[in-house]
Amino acid sequence: MAKRTPTAETAETMARKQRDISVSEFFLKNRHLLGFDNPRKALLTTVKEAVDNALDACEEAGIIPEISVDIQQIGPNRFSVAITDNGPGIVRAQIPKIFAKLLYGSKFHRLRMSRGQQGIGISAAGMYGQLTTGRATKILSRTAGAKQAHHIEVQIDTRKNTPTILKDVMIEWRPEFQPTGTDGSPGEQVVSAHGTCVEIEMEAAYFRGARSVEEYLKQCAIVNPHLQLHFRAQLLKKEGTAEEPAPTAGEPATPPAAGSPWTTFFRGVNHLPPPPVEIKPHPHGVELGLLMQMMKDTPARTLRAALSQDFSRVSGKVALDICERAGLDPRANPSRIAHRESEALFKAINETKLMRPPTDCLSPIGEEQLLAGLRKEMTADFLTAVTRPPTVYRGNPFQVEVGLAYVRPGDQADLGADEPARVMRFANRVPLLHMAGACSITKAIAGVNWKSYGLAQPRGSLPTGPVVIMVHMASVWVPFTSESKEAIAHYPEIIREITFGLQECGRQLAVFLHKRRRLAEQDRKRSYIALYIPHLALGLKDILDLSDKDEARVVSSLNDLLERTHLETT
Amino acid sequence: MAKRTPTAETAETMARKQRDISVSEFFLKNRHLLGFDNPRKALLTTVKEAVDNALDACEEAGIIPEISVDIQQIGPNRFSVAITDNGPGIVRAQIPKIFAKLLYGSKFHRLRMSRGQQGIGISAAGMYGQLTTGRATKILSRTAGAKQAHHIEVQIDTRKNTPTILKDVMIEWRPEFQPTGTDGSPGEQVVSAHGTCVEIEMEAAYFRGARSVEEYLKQCAIVNPHLQLHFRAQLLKKEGTAEEPAPTAGEPATPPAAGSPWTTFFRGVNHLPPPPVEIKPHPHGVELGLLMQMMKDTPARTLRAALSQDFSRVSGKVALDICERAGLDPRANPSRIAHRESEALFKAINETKLMRPPTDCLSPIGEEQLLAGLRKEMTADFLTAVTRPPTVYRGNPFQVEVGLAYVRPGDQADLGADEPARVMRFANRVPLLHMAGACSITKAIAGVNWKSYGLAQPRGSLPTGPVVIMVHMASVWVPFTSESKEAIAHYPEIIREITFGLQECGRQLAVFLHKRRRLAEQDRKRSYIALYIPHLALGLKDILDLSDKDEARVVSSLNDLLERTHLETT
């Protein structure tokens, strides 16, 4: 026997300690992975997850979204957060799982652009509330056509990752904020007859400025111009001060009757973006192991049918080609493909030239909307935007959009000539506010040589100057660096596309800055020459003995000449 | 009814698409979260997870670890990776779950420092192998006293996150690499009678240099001086070149018979670090929701017993104090505490002064070992190390250690005077090679004002100069920024402790650099004066009409004087 310390374990004693870890327990202990590191970030993450879900639900149901975010402080570091939408509502059976079970949802298993993708977010917010206050998540939801709304209260049983229902009744659909809908005649705004309201009580901290809830909502409205968004934050008065309860900027949507006024971000367009279409996996993005799994599970009876039915961009003809190249019988039963045959199939697929994946699964913002968004943000001297053609990483279609604005130096206090450029990052129309340092977008911006476009740039850093850079990545699966979805992972294909977009904008900026510099230079020269004109005229008058009138004419024609030359050279 | 686009969904159609997402599916799609972004990193992550497990198992069983890492290239981008240890082995029933089920293990539910903590790593490596090659994970394991070894092959059923056993036989314990053990008489090295070998076939890429497997193993040996580590990489010859099969540096451990030589990192000490002890949660780190859960689940019959038995640092007397402060009956049934009473209890606990958590759950490296590690790495002009006293974040004890080395500029090619300092990061004795930018350690280093310690430092960056900085965080729960465990999350308490450690080392460095500068300055002055001595003597000779001998004596005594003065001032 080995010499052992008193606490030494054996294989047998260690075996008795092995056990399952529920995914809720895991994320409870690792809640910083979900964006619940601290009370301030917890509040933002909660709002973000709820708004993302509301937007996704409305768009999928073809409803133009109207959403309210209602934050109430109920203790020194305790808040109640309620998000209400005019979406399609949720059927009774799904409510507990959607709000109190991690890894549950409809978006994970499909290939289509949406804000949510993991089936974690909103349940995690409820779990955080439960952890810090012991309270349940309250849901009020009415589906279209239902007589009443379901009022349900749930908590997560973290040991099992299952919902525990604490309350389940039918009540009137009368959420505190009443979102309007277009359910009546077109254009007429009535209280929406359906929708969902989720309310979570949690430990939190309310701040303003960078990375705040307000900043998030503002950016959210920019990239979702079809969204009407109402917001209020009712804070407790600090002891001894007479602070206004909700000092929010913007116009109140309703007269401030009881409580705080609402801030409204009005929608800019009255139609939804084109709905993205679900696609099948592209064969070139499928690994060997996954291919084997798909062949085993396919409902198709023949290899040829399996290839053409389960993948995008594989026609019956292409499927035949692949089978031939792999030396396999196209009529073979796909579920009986042995290991060696799978490898041949995998090789044949990757040697076959295929069309790129379809891109109607994406819904980019578009150059026009990007420019409009930037214009809303600031009065810029120069604006440009580019939507790159879609491309692919690991078989997933994605598309990059870049906007760039140049503000006259000194025009905006927070955009100094010596400050780093302000960067706005978005993924699937969701603003990313945290973890900029870990994001592909930051990496791509720092990697571009901005000096060649006329901006200063410390080595390996963001460019400096009165510049705002906006980058959006749209994809059926955005590879985030953590479950909190705050930064895009460093896939070389993604960084390359962002770089191309930045360079396109950079070249436009260089043309603008170059022209501006040339004009300034000419202005300077011209004013020198203009200074000499009276002296020249005076000299001519002396030499030629001209009258005062003649002198004035000389001055005028010399000025004319200067003006004309100037116009011709610009 | 709302006007809907053709693809519009209703609450009912959406409900039909909702489903469970298995944790394996989730991480398969998000495999970059686990460190499997690309083939190169996948290889490193696999080695890392297997070595971490082997080290943990050996230490828990009180066995001085000997581990081999065997990498064989079997195709252009396909490798077989085998890690063998002399650990206690694994009992048959646990093998499939340990190697083919995510979120399963013994380390998650306890509070004690160990390398593994999530129950994800090694199963994820197997899942990645399965995904990229379709192959199963092979395990060979013999427990102490068992006649034969279990040979098991498993894959993950990713739909259910459960193991599928493909092979399960008993064979001789004869792994390719035979680790030795101390099972015979002390000091005698025989082939270990027990241990585990795990072999995974996967798509990978083998590189050297920064963030390579070799670099990882080298750093691993530095912070685990009790580890004997063998390593070989057998690469395929590139076509048309006569490259050596395994160009590894270091001495071969066995004569290169068939195949490549092994590189061995020999152990430096022949004893294990003191085993860390499992502790109970500290009341000040427990949130309200968790407290309620604990009270509901406790086996204790009274509130007082529950408090003193389930928490650390709560004696019977302290428990009574807490109950009294909360206005609760100490004999009450803890599982029947209502919500309002829990809040009172929570408040009372946090108002009660308690001893800090016990720290024997940690096993720091120690200043001496840190210095030894740095010395192994380089020949430094100056070395210093500090082990900070343990402290607490979110109720979890942790401890920070910092080492700092200053190399003479120009001595080491990779440590230039204008290059950023080289940083070595460790968490629970595991080297962290990736995602330095997202790590608390990097943030703390960049946040220290190194100029005041005599180093150059660009604004907000690492200091520059021929400096190596080594930081180790030991904790019962290291909060990583992702499941791949590559960077420590930004908890303010952690950054503060690292900063203090760095500042302590910085002050020592400042003293050294100051003294060196002063000496250099004196040297310079002295050499000036020394230059004048012969002229002085010549002048004296002329004035006083001295002999040549007298002149020489004057020179010598002036030199003596200079020397003495110099010695006195240093």
mmCIF file with all atom_site columns, N, CA, C and O in Angstrom, chain A residues 417-421 445-451 455-465, chain B residues 458-459 461:
data_model
loop_
_atom_site.group_PDB
_atom_site.id
_atom_site.type_symbol
_atom_site.label_atom_id
_atom_site.label_alt_id
_atom_site.label_comp_id
_atom_site.label_asym_id
_atom_site.label_entity_id
_atom_site.label_seq_id
_atom_site.pdbx_PDB_ins_code
_atom_site.Cartn_x
_atom_site.Cartn_y
_atom_site.Cartn_z
_atom_site.occupancy
_atom_site.B_iso_or_equiv
_atom_site.pdbx_formal_charge
_atom_site.auth_seq_id
_atom_site.auth_comp_id
_atom_site.auth_asym_id
_atom_site.auth_atom_id
_atom_site.pdbx_PDB_model_num
ATOM 1   N N  . ALA A 1 417 ? -10.434 65.238 -29.207 1.00 0.00 ? 417 ALA A N  1
ATOM 2   C CA . ALA A 1 417 ? -9.503  64.914 -30.285 1.00 0.00 ? 417 ALA A CA 1
ATOM 3   C C  . ALA A 1 417 ? -8.457  63.907 -29.783 1.00 0.00 ? 417 ALA A C  1
ATOM 4   O O  . ALA A 1 417 ? -7.906  63.145 -30.569 1.00 0.00 ? 417 ALA A O  1
ATOM 5   N N  . ASP A 1 418 ? -8.191  63.903 -28.485 1.00 0.00 ? 418 ASP A N  1
ATOM 6   C CA . ASP A 1 418 ? -7.166  62.997 -27.954 1.00 0.00 ? 418 ASP A CA 1
ATOM 7   C C  . ASP A 1 418 ? -7.764  61.761 -27.292 1.00 0.00 ? 418 ASP A C  1
ATOM 8   O O  . ASP A 1 418 ? -7.044  60.922 -26.758 1.00 0.00 ? 418 ASP A O  1
ATOM 9   N N  . GLU A 1 419 ? -9.099  61.673 -27.292 1.00 0.00 ? 419 GLU A N  1
ATOM 10  C CA . GLU A 1 419 ? -9.746  60.526 -26.656 1.00 0.00 ? 419 GLU A CA 1
ATOM 11  C C  . GLU A 1 419 ? -9.844  59.376 -27.655 1.00 0.00 ? 419 GLU A C  1
ATOM 12  O O  . GLU A 1 419 ? -9.949  59.603 -28.859 1.00 0.00 ? 419 GLU A O  1
ATOM 13  N N  . PRO A 1 420 ? -9.864  58.128 -27.144 1.00 0.00 ? 420 PRO A N  1
ATOM 14  C CA . PRO A 1 420 ? -10.103 57.010 -28.070 1.00 0.00 ? 420 PRO A CA 1
ATOM 15  C C  . PRO A 1 420 ? -11.486 57.138 -28.712 1.00 0.00 ? 420 PRO A C  1
ATOM 16  O O  . PRO A 1 420 ? -12.407 57.706 -28.117 1.00 0.00 ? 420 PRO A O  1
ATOM 17  N N  . ALA A 1 421 ? -11.617 56.634 -29.926 1.00 0.00 ? 421 ALA A N  1
ATOM 18  C CA . ALA A 1 421 ? -12.902 56.653 -30.626 1.00 0.00 ? 421 ALA A CA 1
ATOM 19  C C  . ALA A 1 421 ? -13.966 55.989 -29.751 1.00 0.00 ? 421 ALA A C  1
ATOM 20  O O  . ALA A 1 421 ? -13.675 55.075 -28.991 1.00 0.00 ? 421 ALA A O  1
ATOM 21  N N  . ILE A 1 445 ? -10.989 46.608 -34.644 1.00 0.00 ? 445 ILE A N  1
ATOM 22  C CA . ILE A 1 445 ? -10.777 48.060 -34.742 1.00 0.00 ? 445 ILE A CA 1
ATOM 23  C C  . ILE A 1 445 ? -9.330  48.408 -34.420 1.00 0.00 ? 445 ILE A C  1
ATOM 24  O O  . ILE A 1 445 ? -8.685  49.185 -35.127 1.00 0.00 ? 445 ILE A O  1
ATOM 25  N N  . ALA A 1 446 ? -8.793  47.788 -33.358 1.00 0.00 ? 446 ALA A N  1
ATOM 26  C CA . ALA A 1 446 ? -7.412  48.078 -32.971 1.00 0.00 ? 446 ALA A CA 1
ATOM 27  C C  . ALA A 1 446 ? -6.432  47.560 -34.028 1.00 0.00 ? 446 ALA A C  1
ATOM 28  O O  . ALA A 1 446 ? -5.317  48.060 -34.149 1.00 0.00 ? 446 ALA A O  1
ATOM 29  N N  . GLY A 1 447 ? -6.862  46.556 -34.797 1.00 0.00 ? 447 GLY A N  1
ATOM 30  C CA . GLY A 1 447 ? -5.969  45.960 -35.789 1.00 0.00 ? 447 GLY A CA 1
ATOM 31  C C  . GLY A 1 447 ? -5.888  46.723 -37.103 1.00 0.00 ? 447 GLY A C  1
ATOM 32  O O  . GLY A 1 447 ? -4.975  46.507 -37.901 1.00 0.00 ? 447 GLY A O  1
ATOM 33  N N  . VAL A 1 448 ? -6.843  47.622 -37.339 1.00 0.00 ? 448 VAL A N  1
ATOM 34  C CA . VAL A 1 448 ? -6.831  48.399 -38.588 1.00 0.00 ? 448 VAL A CA 1
ATOM 35  C C  . VAL A 1 448 ? -5.804  49.537 -38.463 1.00 0.00 ? 448 VAL A C  1
ATOM 36  O O  . VAL A 1 448 ? -5.647  50.115 -37.396 1.00 0.00 ? 448 VAL A O  1
ATOM 37  N N  . ASN A 1 449 ? -5.107  49.827 -39.541 1.00 0.00 ? 449 ASN A N  1
ATOM 38  C CA . ASN A 1 449 ? -4.135  50.928 -39.536 1.00 0.00 ? 449 ASN A CA 1
ATOM 39  C C  . ASN A 1 449 ? -4.844  52.252 -39.819 1.00 0.00 ? 449 ASN A C  1
ATOM 40  O O  . ASN A 1 449 ? -4.963  52.686 -40.967 1.00 0.00 ? 449 ASN A O  1
ATOM 41  N N  . TRP A 1 450 ? -5.317  52.903 -38.773 1.00 0.00 ? 450 TRP A N  1
ATOM 42  C CA . TRP A 1 450 ? -6.118  54.116 -38.934 1.00 0.00 ? 450 TRP A CA 1
ATOM 43  C C  . TRP A 1 450 ? -5.286  55.306 -39.361 1.00 0.00 ? 450 TRP A C  1
ATOM 44  O O  . TRP A 1 450 ? -5.825  56.300 -39.856 1.00 0.00 ? 450 TRP A O  1
ATOM 45  N N  . LYS A 1 451 ? -3.968  55.239 -39.138 1.00 0.00 ? 451 LYS A N  1
ATOM 46  C CA . LYS A 1 451 ? -3.113  56.362 -39.545 1.00 0.00 ? 451 LYS A CA 1
ATOM 47  C C  . LYS A 1 451 ? -3.231  56.590 -41.045 1.00 0.00 ? 451 LYS A C  1
ATOM 48  O O  . LYS A 1 451 ? -3.213  57.718 -41.508 1.00 0.00 ? 451 LYS A O  1
ATOM 49  N N  . LEU A 1 455 ? -6.315  59.233 -39.075 1.00 0.00 ? 455 LEU A N  1
ATOM 50  C CA . LEU A 1 455 ? -6.559  59.354 -37.630 1.00 0.00 ? 455 LEU A CA 1
ATOM 51  C C  . LEU A 1 455 ? -5.281  58.985 -36.866 1.00 0.00 ? 455 LEU A C  1
ATOM 52  O O  . LEU A 1 455 ? -4.480  58.191 -37.339 1.00 0.00 ? 455 LEU A O  1
ATOM 53  N N  . ALA A 1 456 ? -5.113  59.564 -35.688 1.00 0.00 ? 456 ALA A N  1
ATOM 54  C CA . ALA A 1 456 ? -4.012  59.147 -34.821 1.00 0.00 ? 456 ALA A CA 1
ATOM 55  C C  . ALA A 1 456 ? -4.360  57.803 -34.203 1.00 0.00 ? 456 ALA A C  1
ATOM 56  O O  . ALA A 1 456 ? -5.540  57.463 -34.054 1.00 0.00 ? 456 ALA A O  1
ATOM 57  N N  . GLN A 1 457 ? -3.342  57.019 -33.871 1.00 0.00 ? 457 GLN A N  1
ATOM 58  C CA . GLN A 1 457 ? -3.597  55.708 -33.277 1.00 0.00 ? 457 GLN A CA 1
ATOM 59  C C  . GLN A 1 457 ? -2.371  55.229 -32.502 1.00 0.00 ? 457 GLN A C  1
ATOM 60  O O  . GLN A 1 457 ? -1.331  54.933 -33.082 1.00 0.00 ? 457 GLN A O  1
ATOM 61  N N  . PRO A 1 458 ? -2.495  55.132 -31.161 1.00 0.00 ? 458 PRO A N  1
ATOM 62  C CA . PRO A 1 458 ? -1.389  54.538 -30.396 1.00 0.00 ? 458 PRO A CA 1
ATOM 63  C C  . PRO A 1 458 ? -1.228  53.082 -30.812 1.00 0.00 ? 458 PRO A C  1
ATOM 64  O O  . PRO A 1 458 ? -2.226  52.429 -31.146 1.00 0.00 ? 458 PRO A O  1
ATOM 65  N N  . ARG A 1 459 ? -0.015  52.576 -30.753 1.00 0.00 ? 459 ARG A N  1
ATOM 66  C CA . ARG A 1 459 ? 0.266   51.218 -31.230 1.00 0.00 ? 459 ARG A CA 1
ATOM 67  C C  . ARG A 1 459 ? -0.662  50.184 -30.599 1.00 0.00 ? 459 ARG A C  1
ATOM 68  O O  . ARG A 1 459 ? -0.787  50.099 -29.381 1.00 0.00 ? 459 ARG A O  1
ATOM 69  N N  . GLY A 1 460 ? -1.349  49.427 -31.452 1.00 0.00 ? 460 GLY A N  1
ATOM 70  C CA . GLY A 1 460 ? -2.196  48.330 -30.978 1.00 0.00 ? 460 GLY A CA 1
ATOM 71  C C  . GLY A 1 460 ? -3.444  48.776 -30.236 1.00 0.00 ? 460 GLY A C  1
ATOM 72  O O  . GLY A 1 460 ? -4.049  47.978 -29.523 1.00 0.00 ? 460 GLY A O  1
ATOM 73  N N  . SER A 1 461 ? -3.853  50.026 -30.378 1.00 0.00 ? 461 SER A N  1
ATOM 74  C CA . SER A 1 461 ? -5.030  50.517 -29.634 1.00 0.00 ? 461 SER A CA 1
ATOM 75  C C  . SER A 1 461 ? -6.100  51.019 -30.601 1.00 0.00 ? 461 SER A C  1
ATOM 76  O O  . SER A 1 461 ? -5.928  50.984 -31.814 1.00 0.00 ? 461 SER A O  1
ATOM 77  N N  . LEU A 1 462 ? -7.202  51.487 -30.022 1.00 0.00 ? 462 LEU A N  1
ATOM 78  C CA . LEU A 1 462 ? -8.243  52.135 -30.800 1.00 0.00 ? 462 LEU A CA 1
ATOM 79  C C  . LEU A 1 462 ? -7.688  53.440 -31.374 1.00 0.00 ? 462 LEU A C  1
ATOM 80  O O  . LEU A 1 462 ? -6.798  54.040 -30.784 1.00 0.00 ? 462 LEU A O  1
ATOM 81  N N  . PRO A 1 463 ? -8.223  53.903 -32.519 1.00 0.00 ? 463 PRO A N  1
ATOM 82  C CA . PRO A 1 463 ? -7.792  55.212 -33.017 1.00 0.00 ? 463 PRO A CA 1
ATOM 83  C C  . PRO A 1 463 ? -8.273  56.296 -32.070 1.00 0.00 ? 463 PRO A C  1
ATOM 84  O O  . PRO A 1 463 ? -9.233  56.097 -31.328 1.00 0.00 ? 463 PRO A O  1
ATOM 85  N N  . THR A 1 464 ? -7.626  57.451 -32.078 1.00 0.00 ? 464 THR A N  1
ATOM 86  C CA . THR A 1 464 ? -8.098  58.570 -31.260 1.00 0.00 ? 464 THR A CA 1
ATOM 87  C C  . THR A 1 464 ? -8.677  59.632 -32.188 1.00 0.00 ? 464 THR A C  1
ATOM 88  O O  . THR A 1 464 ? -8.305  59.724 -33.352 1.00 0.00 ? 464 THR A O  1
ATOM 89  N N  . GLY A 1 465 ? -9.586  60.413 -31.645 1.00 0.00 ? 465 GLY A N  1
ATOM 90  C CA . GLY A 1 465 ? -10.199 61.469 -32.437 1.00 0.00 ? 465 GLY A CA 1
ATOM 91  C C  . GLY A 1 465 ? -11.690 61.499 -32.228 1.00 0.00 ? 465 GLY A C  1
ATOM 92  O O  . GLY A 1 465 ? -12.254 60.612 -31.584 1.00 0.00 ? 465 GLY A O  1
ATOM 93  N N  . PRO B 1 458 ? 3.565   52.579 -20.262 1.00 0.00 ? 458 PRO B N  1
ATOM 94  C CA . PRO B 1 458 ? 2.617   53.358 -21.065 1.00 0.00 ? 458 PRO B CA 1
ATOM 95  C C  . PRO B 1 458 ? 1.287   53.440 -20.318 1.00 0.00 ? 458 PRO B C  1
ATOM 96  O O  . PRO B 1 458 ? 0.926   52.505 -19.594 1.00 0.00 ? 458 PRO B O  1
ATOM 97  N N  . ARG B 1 459 ? 0.567   54.524 -20.519 1.00 0.00 ? 459 ARG B N  1
ATOM 98  C CA . ARG B 1 459 ? -0.677  54.760 -19.772 1.00 0.00 ? 459 ARG B CA 1
ATOM 99  C C  . ARG B 1 459 ? -1.626  53.566 -19.853 1.00 0.00 ? 459 ARG B C  1
ATOM 100 O O  . ARG B 1 459 ? -1.959  53.105 -20.937 1.00 0.00 ? 459 ARG B O  1
ATOM 101 N N  . SER B 1 461 ? -1.214  50.443 -19.294 1.00 0.00 ? 461 SER B N  1
ATOM 102 C CA . SER B 1 461 ? -0.701  49.188 -19.853 1.00 0.00 ? 461 SER B CA 1
ATOM 103 C C  . SER B 1 461 ? 0.212   48.487 -18.855 1.00 0.00 ? 461 SER B C  1
ATOM 104 O O  . SER B 1 461 ? 0.448   48.972 -17.753 1.00 0.00 ? 461 SER B O  1
#
